[in-house]
Short mmCIF file of C-alpha atoms and ligand atoms in Angstrom, two decimals:
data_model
loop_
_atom_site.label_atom_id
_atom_site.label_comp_id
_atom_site.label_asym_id
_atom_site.label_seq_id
_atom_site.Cartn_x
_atom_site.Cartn_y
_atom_site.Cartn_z
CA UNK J 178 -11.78 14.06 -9.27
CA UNK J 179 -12.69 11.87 -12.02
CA UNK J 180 -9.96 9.76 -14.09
CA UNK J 181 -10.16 8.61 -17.32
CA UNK J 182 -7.20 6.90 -18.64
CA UNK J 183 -6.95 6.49 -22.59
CA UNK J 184 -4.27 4.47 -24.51
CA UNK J 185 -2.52 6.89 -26.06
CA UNK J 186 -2.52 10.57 -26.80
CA UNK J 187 -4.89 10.34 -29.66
CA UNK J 188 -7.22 8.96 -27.13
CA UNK J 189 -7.24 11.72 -24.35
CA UNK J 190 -7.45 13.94 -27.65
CA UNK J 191 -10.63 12.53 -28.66
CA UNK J 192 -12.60 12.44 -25.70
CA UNK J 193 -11.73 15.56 -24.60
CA UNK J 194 -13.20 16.90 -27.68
CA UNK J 195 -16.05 14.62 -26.98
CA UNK J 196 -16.84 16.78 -23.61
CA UNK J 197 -15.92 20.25 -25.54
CA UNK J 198 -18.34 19.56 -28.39
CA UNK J 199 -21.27 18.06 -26.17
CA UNK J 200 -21.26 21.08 -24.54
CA UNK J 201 -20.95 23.64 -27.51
CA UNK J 202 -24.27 21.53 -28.89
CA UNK J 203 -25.93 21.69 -25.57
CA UNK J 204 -25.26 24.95 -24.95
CA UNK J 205 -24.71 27.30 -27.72
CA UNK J 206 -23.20 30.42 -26.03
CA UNK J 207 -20.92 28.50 -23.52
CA UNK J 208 -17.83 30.00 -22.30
CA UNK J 209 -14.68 28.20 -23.11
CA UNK J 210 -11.27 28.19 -21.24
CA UNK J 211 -8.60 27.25 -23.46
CA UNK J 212 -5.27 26.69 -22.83
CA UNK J 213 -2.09 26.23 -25.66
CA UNK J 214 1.35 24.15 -25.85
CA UNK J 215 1.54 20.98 -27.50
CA UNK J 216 -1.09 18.89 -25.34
CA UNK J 217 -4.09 20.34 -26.40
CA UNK J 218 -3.20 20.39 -30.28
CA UNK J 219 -4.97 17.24 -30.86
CA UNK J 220 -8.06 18.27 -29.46
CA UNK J 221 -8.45 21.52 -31.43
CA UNK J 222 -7.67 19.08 -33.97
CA UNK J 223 -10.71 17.07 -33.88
CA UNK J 224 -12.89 19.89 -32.61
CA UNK J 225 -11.53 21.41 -36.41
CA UNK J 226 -12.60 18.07 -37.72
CA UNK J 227 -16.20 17.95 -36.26
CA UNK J 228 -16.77 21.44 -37.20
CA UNK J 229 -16.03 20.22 -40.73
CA UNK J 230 -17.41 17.31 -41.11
CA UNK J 231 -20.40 17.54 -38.31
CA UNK J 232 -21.21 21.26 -38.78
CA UNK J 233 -20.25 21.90 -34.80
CA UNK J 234 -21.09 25.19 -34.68
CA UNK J 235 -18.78 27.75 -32.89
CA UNK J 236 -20.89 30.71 -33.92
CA UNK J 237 -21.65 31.90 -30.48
CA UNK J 238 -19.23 30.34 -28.37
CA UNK J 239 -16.80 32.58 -26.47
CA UNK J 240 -13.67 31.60 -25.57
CA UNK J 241 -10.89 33.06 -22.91
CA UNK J 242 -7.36 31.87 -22.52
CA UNK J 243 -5.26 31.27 -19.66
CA UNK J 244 -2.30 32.79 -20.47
CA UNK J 245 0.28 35.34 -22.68
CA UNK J 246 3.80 35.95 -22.53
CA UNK J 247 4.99 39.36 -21.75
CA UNK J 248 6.10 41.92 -24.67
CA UNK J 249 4.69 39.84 -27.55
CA UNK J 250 1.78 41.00 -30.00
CA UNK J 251 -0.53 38.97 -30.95
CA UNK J 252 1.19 39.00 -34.38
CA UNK J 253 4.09 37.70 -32.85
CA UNK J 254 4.43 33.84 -34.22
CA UNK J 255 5.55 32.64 -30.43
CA UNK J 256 2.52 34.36 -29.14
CA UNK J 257 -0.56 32.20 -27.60
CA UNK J 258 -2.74 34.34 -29.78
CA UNK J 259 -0.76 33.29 -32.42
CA UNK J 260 -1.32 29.69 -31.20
CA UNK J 261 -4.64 29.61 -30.86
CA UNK J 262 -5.49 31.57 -34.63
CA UNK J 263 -2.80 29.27 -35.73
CA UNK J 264 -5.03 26.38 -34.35
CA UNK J 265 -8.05 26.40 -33.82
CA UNK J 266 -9.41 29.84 -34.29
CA UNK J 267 -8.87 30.31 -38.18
CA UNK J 268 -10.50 26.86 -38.97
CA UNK J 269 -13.40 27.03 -37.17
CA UNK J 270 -16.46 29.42 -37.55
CA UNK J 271 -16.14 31.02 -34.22
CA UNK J 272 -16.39 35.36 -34.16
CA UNK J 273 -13.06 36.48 -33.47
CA UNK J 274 -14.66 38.94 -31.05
CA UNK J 275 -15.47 36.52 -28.39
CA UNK J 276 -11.98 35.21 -28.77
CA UNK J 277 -10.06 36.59 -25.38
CA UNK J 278 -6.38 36.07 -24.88
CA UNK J 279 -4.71 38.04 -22.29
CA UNK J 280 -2.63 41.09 -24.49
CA UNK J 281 1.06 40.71 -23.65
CA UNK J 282 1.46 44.37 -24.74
CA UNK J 283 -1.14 45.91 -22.05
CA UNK J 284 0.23 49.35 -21.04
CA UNK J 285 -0.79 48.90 -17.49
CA UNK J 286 -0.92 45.32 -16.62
CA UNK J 287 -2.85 45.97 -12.95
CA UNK J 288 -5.42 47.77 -14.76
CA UNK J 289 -5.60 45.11 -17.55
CA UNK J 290 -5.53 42.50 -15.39
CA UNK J 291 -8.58 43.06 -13.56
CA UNK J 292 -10.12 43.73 -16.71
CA UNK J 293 -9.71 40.60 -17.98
CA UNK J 294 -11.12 38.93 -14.70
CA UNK J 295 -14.07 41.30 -15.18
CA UNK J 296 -14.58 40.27 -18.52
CA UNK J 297 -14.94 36.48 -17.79
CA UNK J 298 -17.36 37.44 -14.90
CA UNK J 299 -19.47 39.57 -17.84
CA UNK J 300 -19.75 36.81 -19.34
CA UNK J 301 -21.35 34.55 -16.57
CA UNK J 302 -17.87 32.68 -15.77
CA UNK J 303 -16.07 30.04 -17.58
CA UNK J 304 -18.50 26.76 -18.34
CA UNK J 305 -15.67 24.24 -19.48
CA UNK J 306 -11.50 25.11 -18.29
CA UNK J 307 -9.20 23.15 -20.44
CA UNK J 308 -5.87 22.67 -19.02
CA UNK J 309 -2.75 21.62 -19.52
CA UNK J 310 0.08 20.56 -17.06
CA UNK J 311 3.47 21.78 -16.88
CA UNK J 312 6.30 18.86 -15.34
CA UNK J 313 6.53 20.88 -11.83
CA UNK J 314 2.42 20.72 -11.50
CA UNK J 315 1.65 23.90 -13.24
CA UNK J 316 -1.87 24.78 -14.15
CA UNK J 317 -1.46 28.11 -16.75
CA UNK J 318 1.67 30.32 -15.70
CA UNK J 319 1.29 29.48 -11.63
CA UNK J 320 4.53 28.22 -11.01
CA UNK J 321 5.21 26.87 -8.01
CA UNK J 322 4.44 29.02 -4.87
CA UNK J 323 1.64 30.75 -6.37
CA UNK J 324 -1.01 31.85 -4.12
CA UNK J 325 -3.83 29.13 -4.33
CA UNK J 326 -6.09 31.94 -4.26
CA UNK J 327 -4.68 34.05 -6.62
CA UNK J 328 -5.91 36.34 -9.86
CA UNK J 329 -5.15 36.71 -13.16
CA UNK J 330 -1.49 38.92 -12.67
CA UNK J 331 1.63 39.46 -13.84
CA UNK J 332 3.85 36.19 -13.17
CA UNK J 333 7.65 35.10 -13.57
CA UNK J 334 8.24 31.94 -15.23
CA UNK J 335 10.74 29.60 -13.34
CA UNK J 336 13.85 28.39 -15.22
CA UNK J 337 12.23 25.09 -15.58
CA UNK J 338 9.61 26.70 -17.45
CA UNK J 339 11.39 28.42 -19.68
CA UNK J 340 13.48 25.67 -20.30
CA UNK J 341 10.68 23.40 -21.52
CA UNK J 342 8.78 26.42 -23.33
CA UNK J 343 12.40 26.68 -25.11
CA UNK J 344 11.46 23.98 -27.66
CA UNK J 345 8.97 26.47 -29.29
CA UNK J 346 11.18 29.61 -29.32
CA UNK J 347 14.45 27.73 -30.76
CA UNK J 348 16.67 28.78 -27.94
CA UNK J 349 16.18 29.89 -23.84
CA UNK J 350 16.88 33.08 -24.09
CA UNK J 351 14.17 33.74 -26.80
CA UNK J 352 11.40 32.63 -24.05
CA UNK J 353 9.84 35.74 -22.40
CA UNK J 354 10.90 35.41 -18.74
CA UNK J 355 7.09 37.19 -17.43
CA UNK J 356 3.86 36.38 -18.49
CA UNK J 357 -0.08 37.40 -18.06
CA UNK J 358 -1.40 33.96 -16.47
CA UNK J 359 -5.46 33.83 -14.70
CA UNK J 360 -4.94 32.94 -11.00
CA UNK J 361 -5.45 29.63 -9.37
CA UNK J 362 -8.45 30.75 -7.94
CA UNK J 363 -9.96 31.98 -11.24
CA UNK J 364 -9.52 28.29 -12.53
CA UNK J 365 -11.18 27.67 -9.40
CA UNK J 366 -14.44 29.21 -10.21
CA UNK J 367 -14.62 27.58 -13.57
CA UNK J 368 -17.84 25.47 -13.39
CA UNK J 369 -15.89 22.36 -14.67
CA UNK J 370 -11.76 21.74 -15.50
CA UNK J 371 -10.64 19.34 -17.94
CA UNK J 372 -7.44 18.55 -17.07
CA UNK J 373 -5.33 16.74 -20.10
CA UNK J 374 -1.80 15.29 -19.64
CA UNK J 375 0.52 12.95 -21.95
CA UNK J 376 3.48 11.30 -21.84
CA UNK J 377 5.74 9.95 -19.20
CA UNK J 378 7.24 13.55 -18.66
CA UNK J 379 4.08 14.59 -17.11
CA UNK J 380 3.80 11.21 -14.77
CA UNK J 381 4.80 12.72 -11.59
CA UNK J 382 2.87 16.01 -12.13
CA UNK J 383 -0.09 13.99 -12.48
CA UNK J 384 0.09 11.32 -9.40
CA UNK J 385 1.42 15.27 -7.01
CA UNK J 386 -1.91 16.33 -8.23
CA UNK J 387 -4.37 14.27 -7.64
CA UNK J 388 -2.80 11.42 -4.87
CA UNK J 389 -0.81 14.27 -3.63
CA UNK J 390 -1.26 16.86 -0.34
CA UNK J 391 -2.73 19.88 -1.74
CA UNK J 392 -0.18 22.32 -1.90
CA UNK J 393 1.28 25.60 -3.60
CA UNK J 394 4.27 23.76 -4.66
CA UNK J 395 1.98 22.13 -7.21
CA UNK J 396 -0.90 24.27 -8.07
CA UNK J 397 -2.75 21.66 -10.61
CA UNK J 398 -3.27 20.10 -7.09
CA UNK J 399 -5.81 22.72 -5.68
CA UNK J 400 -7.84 21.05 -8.66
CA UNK J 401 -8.77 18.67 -5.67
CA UNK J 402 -10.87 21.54 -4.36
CA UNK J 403 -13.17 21.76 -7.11
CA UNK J 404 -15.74 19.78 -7.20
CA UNK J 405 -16.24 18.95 -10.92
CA UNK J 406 -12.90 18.46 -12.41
CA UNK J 407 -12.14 14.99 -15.64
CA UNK J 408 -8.71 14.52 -15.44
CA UNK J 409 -7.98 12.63 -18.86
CA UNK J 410 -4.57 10.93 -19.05
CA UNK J 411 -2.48 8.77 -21.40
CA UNK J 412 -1.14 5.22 -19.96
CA UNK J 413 2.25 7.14 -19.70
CA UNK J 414 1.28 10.27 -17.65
CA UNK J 415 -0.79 7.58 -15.67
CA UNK J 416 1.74 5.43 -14.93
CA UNK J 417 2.53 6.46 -11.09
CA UNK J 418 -1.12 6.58 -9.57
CA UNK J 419 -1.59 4.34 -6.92
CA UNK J 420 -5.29 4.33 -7.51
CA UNK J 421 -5.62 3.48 -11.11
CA UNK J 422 -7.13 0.44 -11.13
CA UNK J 423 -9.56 1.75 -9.07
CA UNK J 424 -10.37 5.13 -11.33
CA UNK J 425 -10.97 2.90 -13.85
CA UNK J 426 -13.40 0.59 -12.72
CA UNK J 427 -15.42 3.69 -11.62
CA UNK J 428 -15.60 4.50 -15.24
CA UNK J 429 -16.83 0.91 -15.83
CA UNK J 430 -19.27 1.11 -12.91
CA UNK J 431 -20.14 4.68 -14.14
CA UNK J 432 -20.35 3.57 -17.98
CA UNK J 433 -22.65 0.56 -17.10
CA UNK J 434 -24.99 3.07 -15.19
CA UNK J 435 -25.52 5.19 -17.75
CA UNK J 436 -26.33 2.26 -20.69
CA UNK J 437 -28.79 1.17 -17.42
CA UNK J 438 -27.42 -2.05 -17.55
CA UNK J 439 -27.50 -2.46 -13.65
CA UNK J 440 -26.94 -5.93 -13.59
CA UNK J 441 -23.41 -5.84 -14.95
CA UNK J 442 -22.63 -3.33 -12.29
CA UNK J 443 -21.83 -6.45 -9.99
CA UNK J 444 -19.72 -8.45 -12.43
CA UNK J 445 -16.01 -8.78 -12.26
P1 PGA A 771 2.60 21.26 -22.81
O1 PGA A 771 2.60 22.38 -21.70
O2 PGA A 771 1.16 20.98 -23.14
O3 PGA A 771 3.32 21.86 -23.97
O4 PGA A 771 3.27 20.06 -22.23
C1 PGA A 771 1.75 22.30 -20.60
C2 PGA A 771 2.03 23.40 -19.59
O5 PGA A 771 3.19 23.74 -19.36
O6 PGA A 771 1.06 23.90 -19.00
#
């Protein structure tokens, strides 16, 4: 896994738009896995600001999120579809077509659910997985325990969950206890996983993930399986690797490569 550490959250905001927009201009119809809550904000933030001021062009990008609560429309203002028009979405010039959020309302969530697997897999997979983390480990809705394998499904949220979602509903009882989440395993097949945490709440999550055994108690830790995930933290949600130093003279090393300045490679 690679590790970038920025100062601050501004920081892992801006280069993780950095990697979402070189790929948009390299590839124009690239598949997108977004994710909501209040990490990612910034970086739909800038990507807003470079389709602005840049002219990134969204035109034929399409874009799939990870997850929906249960029993919400999309109308709803707690819903991620909500989020994401809210966002991102209305501000950028991106056809609301190829927009894909799971529907919280489905009729017959099985059914659904495979549909919405089969509809990434129409599309030739995700290119580019943005994720969040949640303070047990959680990548999308897979609380702990989830199948390391699994699909996108029906999942309950743990109480932990719901209590940190609480802050956007006003009170825990508002927060849908079931939601439509993509499996650890379809995060799996995403050709690359950006993997954005801030803040000193996350710090645990983050050194269980990647220093950590690989387990179902903390699904972002699978992540270790894949071979192309950026993991791009604050100093805060940094703070317990064991390793840092070390992730971030590969990025030195790696940086000095890539300006071909080989002989700094050997400097202290
Ligand atoms: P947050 O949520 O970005 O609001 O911290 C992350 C998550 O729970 O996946």
């Amino acid at each position: 896994m690679r590790v970038i550490v920025e100062q601050n959250k501004e920081g892992v905001s801006r280069r993780a738009a950095q990697f979402v927009a070189e790929l948009v201009r390299r590839r124009p119809r690239c598949v997108l896995g977004l994710a909501t809550g209040s990490t990612p904000l910034g970086m739909y933030a800038e990507l807003i600001q470079m389709h602005r001021e840049e002219g990134l062009d969204f035109s034929r990008v399409v874009t799939f999120n990870l997850d929906e609560y249960v029993g919400l429309s999309g109308s709803d203002p707690h819903s991620y579809r909500y989020f994401m028009q809210h966002n991102l979405f209305d501000h950028i010039n991106i056809d609301p077509r190829d927009t894909h959020i799971p529907d919280g309302r489905a009729l017959d969530f099985e059914a659904y659910c495979e549909q919405y697997e089969r509809m990434i897999a129409d599309e030739g997979g995700i290119d580019l997985q943005v994720l969040g983390i949640g303070g047990d480990g959680h990548i999308a809705f897979n609380e702990p325990g989830s199948s390391l394998g699994s699909r996108t499904r029906l999942k309950s949220l743990t109480t932990e969950t719901v209590r940190d979602n609480a802050r956007f509903f006003g009170s825990e009882k508002d927060v849908p206890r079931l939601a439509i989440t993509v499996g650890v395993g379809t995060i799996l097949e995403s050709r690359q996983c950006l993997l954005l945490a801030c803040g000193d709440s996350k710090a645990k999550a983050i050194r269980d993930t990647i220093e950590g055994p690989i387990t179902a108690q903390v699904t972002a830790s699978a992540l270790q399986l894949h071979r192309d995930v950026i993991a791009i933290l604050d100093e805060e949600a940094a703070r317990l690797l064991e390793r840092r130093d070390y992730y971030c003279e590969v990025e030195r090393l790696q940086a000095a490569l890539q300006a071909g300045q080989l002989g700094k490679v050997g400097e202290q």
